[in-house]
mmCIF file with all atom_site columns, C-alpha atoms in Angstrom:
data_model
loop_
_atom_site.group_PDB
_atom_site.id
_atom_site.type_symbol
_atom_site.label_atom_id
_atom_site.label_alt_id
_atom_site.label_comp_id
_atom_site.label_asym_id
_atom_site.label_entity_id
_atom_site.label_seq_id
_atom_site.pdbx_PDB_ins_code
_atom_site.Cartn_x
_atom_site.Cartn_y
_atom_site.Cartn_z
_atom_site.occupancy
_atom_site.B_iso_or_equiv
_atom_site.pdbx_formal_charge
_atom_site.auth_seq_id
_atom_site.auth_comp_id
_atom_site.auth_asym_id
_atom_site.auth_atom_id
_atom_site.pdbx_PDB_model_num
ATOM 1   C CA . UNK A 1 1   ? -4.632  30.554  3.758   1.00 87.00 ? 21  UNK A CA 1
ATOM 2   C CA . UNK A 1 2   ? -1.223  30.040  5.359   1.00 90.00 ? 22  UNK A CA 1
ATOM 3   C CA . UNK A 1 3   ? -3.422  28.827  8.804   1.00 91.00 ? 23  UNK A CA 1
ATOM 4   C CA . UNK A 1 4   ? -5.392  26.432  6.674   1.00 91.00 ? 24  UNK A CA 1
ATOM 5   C CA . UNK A 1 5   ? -2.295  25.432  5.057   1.00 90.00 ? 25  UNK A CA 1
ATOM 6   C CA . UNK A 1 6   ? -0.514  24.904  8.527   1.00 89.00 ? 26  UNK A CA 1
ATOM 7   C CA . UNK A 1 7   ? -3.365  22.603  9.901   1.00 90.00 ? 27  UNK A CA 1
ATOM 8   C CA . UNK A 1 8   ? -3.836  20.433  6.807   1.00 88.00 ? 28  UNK A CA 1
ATOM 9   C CA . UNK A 1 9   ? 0.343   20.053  7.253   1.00 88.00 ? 29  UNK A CA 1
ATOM 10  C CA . UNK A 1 10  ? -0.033  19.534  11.462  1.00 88.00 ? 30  UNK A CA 1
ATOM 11  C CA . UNK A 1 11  ? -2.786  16.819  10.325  1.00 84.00 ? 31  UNK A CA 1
ATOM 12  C CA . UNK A 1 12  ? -1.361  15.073  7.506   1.00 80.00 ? 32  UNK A CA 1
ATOM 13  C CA . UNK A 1 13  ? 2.480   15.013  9.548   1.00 82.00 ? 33  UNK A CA 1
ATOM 14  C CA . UNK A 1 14  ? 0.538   13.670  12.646  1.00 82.00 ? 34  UNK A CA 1
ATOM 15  C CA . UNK A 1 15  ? -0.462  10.919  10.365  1.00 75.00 ? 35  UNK A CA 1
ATOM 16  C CA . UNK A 1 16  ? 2.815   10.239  8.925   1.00 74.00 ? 36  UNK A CA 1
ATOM 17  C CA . UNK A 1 17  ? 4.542   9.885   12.654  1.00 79.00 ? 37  UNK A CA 1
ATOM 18  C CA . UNK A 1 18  ? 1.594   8.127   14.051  1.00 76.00 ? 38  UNK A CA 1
ATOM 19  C CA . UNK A 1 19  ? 2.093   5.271   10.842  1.00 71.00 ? 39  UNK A CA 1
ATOM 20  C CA . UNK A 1 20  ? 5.871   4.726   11.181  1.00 72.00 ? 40  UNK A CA 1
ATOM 21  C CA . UNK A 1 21  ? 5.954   4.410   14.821  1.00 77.00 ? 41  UNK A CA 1
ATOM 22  C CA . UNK A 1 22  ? 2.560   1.499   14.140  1.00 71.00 ? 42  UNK A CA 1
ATOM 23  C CA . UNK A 1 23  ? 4.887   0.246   11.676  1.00 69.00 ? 43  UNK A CA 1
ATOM 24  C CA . UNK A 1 24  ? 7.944   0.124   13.802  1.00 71.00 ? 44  UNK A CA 1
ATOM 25  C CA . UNK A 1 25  ? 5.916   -1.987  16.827  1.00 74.00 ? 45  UNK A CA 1
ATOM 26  C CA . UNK A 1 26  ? 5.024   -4.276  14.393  1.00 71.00 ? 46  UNK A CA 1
ATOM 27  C CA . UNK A 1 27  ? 8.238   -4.893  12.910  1.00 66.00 ? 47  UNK A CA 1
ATOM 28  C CA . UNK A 1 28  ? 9.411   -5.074  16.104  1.00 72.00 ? 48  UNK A CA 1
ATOM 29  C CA . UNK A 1 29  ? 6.953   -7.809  17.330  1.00 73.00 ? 49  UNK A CA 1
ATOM 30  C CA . UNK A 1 30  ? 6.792   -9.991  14.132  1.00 73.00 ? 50  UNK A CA 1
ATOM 31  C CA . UNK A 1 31  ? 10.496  -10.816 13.301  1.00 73.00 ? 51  UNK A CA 1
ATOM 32  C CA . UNK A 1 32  ? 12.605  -10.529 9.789   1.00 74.00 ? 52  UNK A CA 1
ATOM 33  C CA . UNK A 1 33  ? 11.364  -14.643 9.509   1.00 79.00 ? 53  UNK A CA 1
ATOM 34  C CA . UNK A 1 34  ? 8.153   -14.164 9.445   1.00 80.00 ? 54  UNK A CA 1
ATOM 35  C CA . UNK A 1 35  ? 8.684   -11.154 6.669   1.00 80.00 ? 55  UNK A CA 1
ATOM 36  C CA . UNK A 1 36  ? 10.637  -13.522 4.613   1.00 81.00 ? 56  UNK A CA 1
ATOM 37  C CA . UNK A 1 37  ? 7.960   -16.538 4.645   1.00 81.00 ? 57  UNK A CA 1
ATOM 38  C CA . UNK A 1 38  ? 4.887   -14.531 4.044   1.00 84.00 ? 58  UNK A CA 1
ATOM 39  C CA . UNK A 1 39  ? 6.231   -11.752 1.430   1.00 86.00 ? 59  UNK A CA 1
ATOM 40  C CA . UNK A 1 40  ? 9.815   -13.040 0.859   1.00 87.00 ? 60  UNK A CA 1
ATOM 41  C CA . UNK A 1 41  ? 11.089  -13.411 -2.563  1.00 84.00 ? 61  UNK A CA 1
ATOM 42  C CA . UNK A 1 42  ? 10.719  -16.896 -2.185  1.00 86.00 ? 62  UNK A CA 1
ATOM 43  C CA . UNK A 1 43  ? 6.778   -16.745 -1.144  1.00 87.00 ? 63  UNK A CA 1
ATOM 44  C CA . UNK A 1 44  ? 5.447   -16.246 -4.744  1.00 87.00 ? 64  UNK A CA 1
ATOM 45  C CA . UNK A 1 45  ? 2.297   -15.952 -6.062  1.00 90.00 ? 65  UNK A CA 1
ATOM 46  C CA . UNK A 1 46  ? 1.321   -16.849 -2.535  1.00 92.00 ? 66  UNK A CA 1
ATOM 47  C CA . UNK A 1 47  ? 3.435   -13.719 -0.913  1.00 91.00 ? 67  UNK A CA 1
ATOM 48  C CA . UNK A 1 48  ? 2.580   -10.934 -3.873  1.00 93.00 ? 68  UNK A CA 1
ATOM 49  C CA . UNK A 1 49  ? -1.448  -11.692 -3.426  1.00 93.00 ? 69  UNK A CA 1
ATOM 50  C CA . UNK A 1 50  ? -1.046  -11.525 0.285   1.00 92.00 ? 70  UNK A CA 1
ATOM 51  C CA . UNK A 1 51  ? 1.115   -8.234  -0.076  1.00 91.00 ? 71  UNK A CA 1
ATOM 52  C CA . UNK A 1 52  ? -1.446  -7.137  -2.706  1.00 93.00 ? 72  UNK A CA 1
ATOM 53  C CA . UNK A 1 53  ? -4.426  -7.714  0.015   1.00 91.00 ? 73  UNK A CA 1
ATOM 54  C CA . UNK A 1 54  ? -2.932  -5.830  2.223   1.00 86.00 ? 74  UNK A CA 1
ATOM 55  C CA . UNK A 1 55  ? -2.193  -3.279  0.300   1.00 87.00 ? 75  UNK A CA 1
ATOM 56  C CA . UNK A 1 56  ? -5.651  -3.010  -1.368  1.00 89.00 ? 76  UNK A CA 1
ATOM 57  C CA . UNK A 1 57  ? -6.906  -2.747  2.216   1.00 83.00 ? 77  UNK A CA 1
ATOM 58  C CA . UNK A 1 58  ? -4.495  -0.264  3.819   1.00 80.00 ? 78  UNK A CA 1
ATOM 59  C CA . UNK A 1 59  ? -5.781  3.588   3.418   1.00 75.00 ? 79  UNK A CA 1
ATOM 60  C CA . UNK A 1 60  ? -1.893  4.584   3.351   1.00 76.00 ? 80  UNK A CA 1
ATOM 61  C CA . UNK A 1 61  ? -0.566  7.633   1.803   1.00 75.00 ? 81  UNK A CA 1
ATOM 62  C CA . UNK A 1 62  ? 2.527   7.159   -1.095  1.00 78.00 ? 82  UNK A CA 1
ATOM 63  C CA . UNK A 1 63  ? 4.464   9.166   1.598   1.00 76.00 ? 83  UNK A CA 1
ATOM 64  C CA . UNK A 1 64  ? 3.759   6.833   3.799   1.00 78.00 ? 84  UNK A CA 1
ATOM 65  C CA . UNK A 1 65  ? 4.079   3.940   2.072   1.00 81.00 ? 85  UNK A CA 1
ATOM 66  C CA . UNK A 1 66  ? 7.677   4.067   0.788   1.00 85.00 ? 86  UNK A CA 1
ATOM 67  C CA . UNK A 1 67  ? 9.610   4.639   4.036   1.00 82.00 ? 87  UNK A CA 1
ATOM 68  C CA . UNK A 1 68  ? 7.220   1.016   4.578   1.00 82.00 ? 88  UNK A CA 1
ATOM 69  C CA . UNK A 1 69  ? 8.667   -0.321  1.690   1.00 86.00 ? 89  UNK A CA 1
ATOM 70  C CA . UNK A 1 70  ? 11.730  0.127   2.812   1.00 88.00 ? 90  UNK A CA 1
ATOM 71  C CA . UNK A 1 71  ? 11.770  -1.432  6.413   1.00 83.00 ? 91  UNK A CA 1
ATOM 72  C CA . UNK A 1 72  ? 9.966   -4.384  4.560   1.00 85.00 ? 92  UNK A CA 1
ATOM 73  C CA . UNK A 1 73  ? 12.390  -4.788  2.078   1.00 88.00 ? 93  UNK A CA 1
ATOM 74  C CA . UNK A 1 74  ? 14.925  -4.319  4.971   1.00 87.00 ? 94  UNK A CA 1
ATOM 75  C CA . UNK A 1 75  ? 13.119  -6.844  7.172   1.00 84.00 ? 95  UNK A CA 1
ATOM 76  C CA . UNK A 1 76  ? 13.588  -9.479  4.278   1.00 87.00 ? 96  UNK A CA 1
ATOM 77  C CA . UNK A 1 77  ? 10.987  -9.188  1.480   1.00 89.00 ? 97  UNK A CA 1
ATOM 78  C CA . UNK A 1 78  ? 10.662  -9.862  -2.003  1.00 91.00 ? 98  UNK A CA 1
ATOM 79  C CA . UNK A 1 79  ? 11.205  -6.925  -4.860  1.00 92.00 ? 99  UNK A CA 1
ATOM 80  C CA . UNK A 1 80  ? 8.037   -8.231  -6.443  1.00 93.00 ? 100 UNK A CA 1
ATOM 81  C CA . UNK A 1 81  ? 5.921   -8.464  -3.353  1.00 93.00 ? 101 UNK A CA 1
ATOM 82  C CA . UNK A 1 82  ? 6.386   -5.101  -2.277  1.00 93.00 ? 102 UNK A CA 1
ATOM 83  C CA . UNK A 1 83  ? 6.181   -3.795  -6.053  1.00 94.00 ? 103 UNK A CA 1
ATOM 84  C CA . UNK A 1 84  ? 2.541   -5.280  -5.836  1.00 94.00 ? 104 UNK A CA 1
ATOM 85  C CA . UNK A 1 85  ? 1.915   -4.014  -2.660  1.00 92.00 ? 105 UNK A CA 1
ATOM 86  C CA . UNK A 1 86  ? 2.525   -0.019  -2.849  1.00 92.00 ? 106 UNK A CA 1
ATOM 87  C CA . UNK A 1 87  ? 1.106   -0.445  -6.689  1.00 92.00 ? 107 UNK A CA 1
ATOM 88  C CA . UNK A 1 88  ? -2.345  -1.683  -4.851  1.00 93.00 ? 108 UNK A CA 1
ATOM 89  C CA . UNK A 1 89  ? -1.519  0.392   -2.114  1.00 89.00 ? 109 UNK A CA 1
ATOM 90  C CA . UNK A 1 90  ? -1.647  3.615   -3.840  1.00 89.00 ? 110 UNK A CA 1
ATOM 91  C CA . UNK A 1 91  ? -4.211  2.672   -6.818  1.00 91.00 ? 111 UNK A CA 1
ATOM 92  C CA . UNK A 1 92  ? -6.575  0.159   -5.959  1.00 92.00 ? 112 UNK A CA 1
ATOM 93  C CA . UNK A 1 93  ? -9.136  1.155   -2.994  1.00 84.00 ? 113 UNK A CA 1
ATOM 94  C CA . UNK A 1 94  ? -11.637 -1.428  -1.448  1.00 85.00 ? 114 UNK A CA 1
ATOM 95  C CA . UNK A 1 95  ? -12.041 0.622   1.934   1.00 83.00 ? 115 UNK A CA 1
ATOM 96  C CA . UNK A 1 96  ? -12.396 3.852   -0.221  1.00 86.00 ? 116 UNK A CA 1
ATOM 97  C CA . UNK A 1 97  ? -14.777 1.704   -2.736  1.00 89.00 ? 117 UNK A CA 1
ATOM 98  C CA . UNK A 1 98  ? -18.275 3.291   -1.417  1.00 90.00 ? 118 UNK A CA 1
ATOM 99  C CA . UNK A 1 99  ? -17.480 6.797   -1.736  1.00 90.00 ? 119 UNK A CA 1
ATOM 100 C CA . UNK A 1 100 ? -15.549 6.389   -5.401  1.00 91.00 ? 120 UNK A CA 1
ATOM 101 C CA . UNK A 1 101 ? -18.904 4.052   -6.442  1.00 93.00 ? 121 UNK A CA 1
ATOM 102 C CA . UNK A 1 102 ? -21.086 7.166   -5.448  1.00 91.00 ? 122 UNK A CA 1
ATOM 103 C CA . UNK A 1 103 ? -19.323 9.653   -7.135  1.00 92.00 ? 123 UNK A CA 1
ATOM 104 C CA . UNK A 1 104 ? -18.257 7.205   -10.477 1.00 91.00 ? 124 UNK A CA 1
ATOM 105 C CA . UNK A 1 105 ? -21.340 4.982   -10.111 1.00 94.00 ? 125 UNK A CA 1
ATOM 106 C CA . UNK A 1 106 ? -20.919 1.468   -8.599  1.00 95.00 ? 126 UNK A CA 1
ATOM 107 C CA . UNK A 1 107 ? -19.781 -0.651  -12.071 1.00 96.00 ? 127 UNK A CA 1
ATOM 108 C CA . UNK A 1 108 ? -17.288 1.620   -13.054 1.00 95.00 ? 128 UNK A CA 1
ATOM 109 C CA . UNK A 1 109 ? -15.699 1.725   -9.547  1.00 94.00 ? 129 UNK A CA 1
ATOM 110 C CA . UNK A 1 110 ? -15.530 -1.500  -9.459  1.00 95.00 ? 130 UNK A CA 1
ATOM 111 C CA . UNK A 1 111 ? -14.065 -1.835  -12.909 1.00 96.00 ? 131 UNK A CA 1
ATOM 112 C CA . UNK A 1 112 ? -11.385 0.419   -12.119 1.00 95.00 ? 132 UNK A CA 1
ATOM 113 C CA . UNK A 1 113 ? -10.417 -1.103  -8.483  1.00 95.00 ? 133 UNK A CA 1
ATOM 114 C CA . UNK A 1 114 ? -10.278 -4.625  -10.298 1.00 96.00 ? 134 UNK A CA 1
ATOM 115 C CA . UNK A 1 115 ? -8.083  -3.134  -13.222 1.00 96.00 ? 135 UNK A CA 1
ATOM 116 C CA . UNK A 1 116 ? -5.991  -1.344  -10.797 1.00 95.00 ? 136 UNK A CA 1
ATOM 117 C CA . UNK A 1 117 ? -5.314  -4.709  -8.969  1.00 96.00 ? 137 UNK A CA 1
ATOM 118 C CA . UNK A 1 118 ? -4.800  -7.078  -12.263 1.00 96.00 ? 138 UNK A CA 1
ATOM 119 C CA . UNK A 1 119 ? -2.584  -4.217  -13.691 1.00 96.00 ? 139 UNK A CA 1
ATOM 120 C CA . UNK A 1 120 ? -0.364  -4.660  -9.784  1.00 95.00 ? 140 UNK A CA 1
ATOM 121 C CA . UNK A 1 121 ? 0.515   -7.796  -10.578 1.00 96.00 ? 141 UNK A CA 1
ATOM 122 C CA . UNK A 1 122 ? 1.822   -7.004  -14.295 1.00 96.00 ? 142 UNK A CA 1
ATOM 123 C CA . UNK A 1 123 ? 3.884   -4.019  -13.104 1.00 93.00 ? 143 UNK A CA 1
ATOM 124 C CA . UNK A 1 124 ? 5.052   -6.258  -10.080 1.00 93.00 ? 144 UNK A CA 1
ATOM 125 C CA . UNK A 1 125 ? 6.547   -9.134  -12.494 1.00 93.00 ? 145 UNK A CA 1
ATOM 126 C CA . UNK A 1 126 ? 7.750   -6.405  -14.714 1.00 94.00 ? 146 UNK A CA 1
ATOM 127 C CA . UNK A 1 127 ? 10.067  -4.918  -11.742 1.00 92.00 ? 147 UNK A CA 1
ATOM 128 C CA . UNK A 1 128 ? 10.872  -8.250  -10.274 1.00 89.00 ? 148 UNK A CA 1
ATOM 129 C CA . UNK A 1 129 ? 12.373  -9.018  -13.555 1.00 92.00 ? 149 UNK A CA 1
ATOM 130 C CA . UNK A 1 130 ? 14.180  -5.533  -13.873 1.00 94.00 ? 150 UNK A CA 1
ATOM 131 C CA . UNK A 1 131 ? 15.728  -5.167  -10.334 1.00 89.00 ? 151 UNK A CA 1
ATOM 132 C CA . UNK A 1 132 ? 16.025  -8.768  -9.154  1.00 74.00 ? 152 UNK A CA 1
#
């Protein structure tokens, strides 16, 4: 058990280094500007449905994704836009969408993925409001 254990840890760590240093390049090629026009706090709608798209297509981890959140929010985005994108990030699943429609059946897999992505947006207004 404690081998198993040890891989699944080696694996998932792997992972986890491989994603921040990916995410470190890119924050080092596209600049804190860019950041701040396409998921500032002053992108809007525009910026939280672009942060929500990415986030609906990333197949991220929630370990992974708050150290992201944090060098985005760093690098000059919005509360809201980043609330919306580790809420899609973490609940709503369109690369994952085959598998969960096989196992749930394809109408209630979708149902859920669309909830999951309306409710983003509530719970990111909600926490703009709150911590902006």
């Amino acid at each position: 058990g404690l081998k198993k254990a040890g891989m699944k840890f080696l694996t998932r760590l792997t992972k986890f280094v491989a994603t921040l240093l990916l995410v470190g390049l890119m924050l080092g090629v596209v600049n804190a500007g860019t950041i701040q026009h396409v998921i500032g706090g002053d992108s809007g709608c525009t910026g939280m449905l672009t942060a929500a798209l990415l986030g609906s297509g990333a197949l991220v981890t929630v370990l992974i994704a708050i150290p992201i959140a944090a060098q985005l929010l760093a690098s000059g985005a919005g509360i809201p836009q980043i609330a919306v994108f580790i809420s899609t990030l973490t609940m709503v699943g369109f690369v994952t969408l085959p598998m969960e429609a096989k196992y749930l059946g394809k109408k209630a897999a979708i149902l859920r993925n669309v909830l999951a992505f309306a409710f983003s947006f509530v719970t990111a207004v909600i926490l703009g409001a709150v911590l902006s």
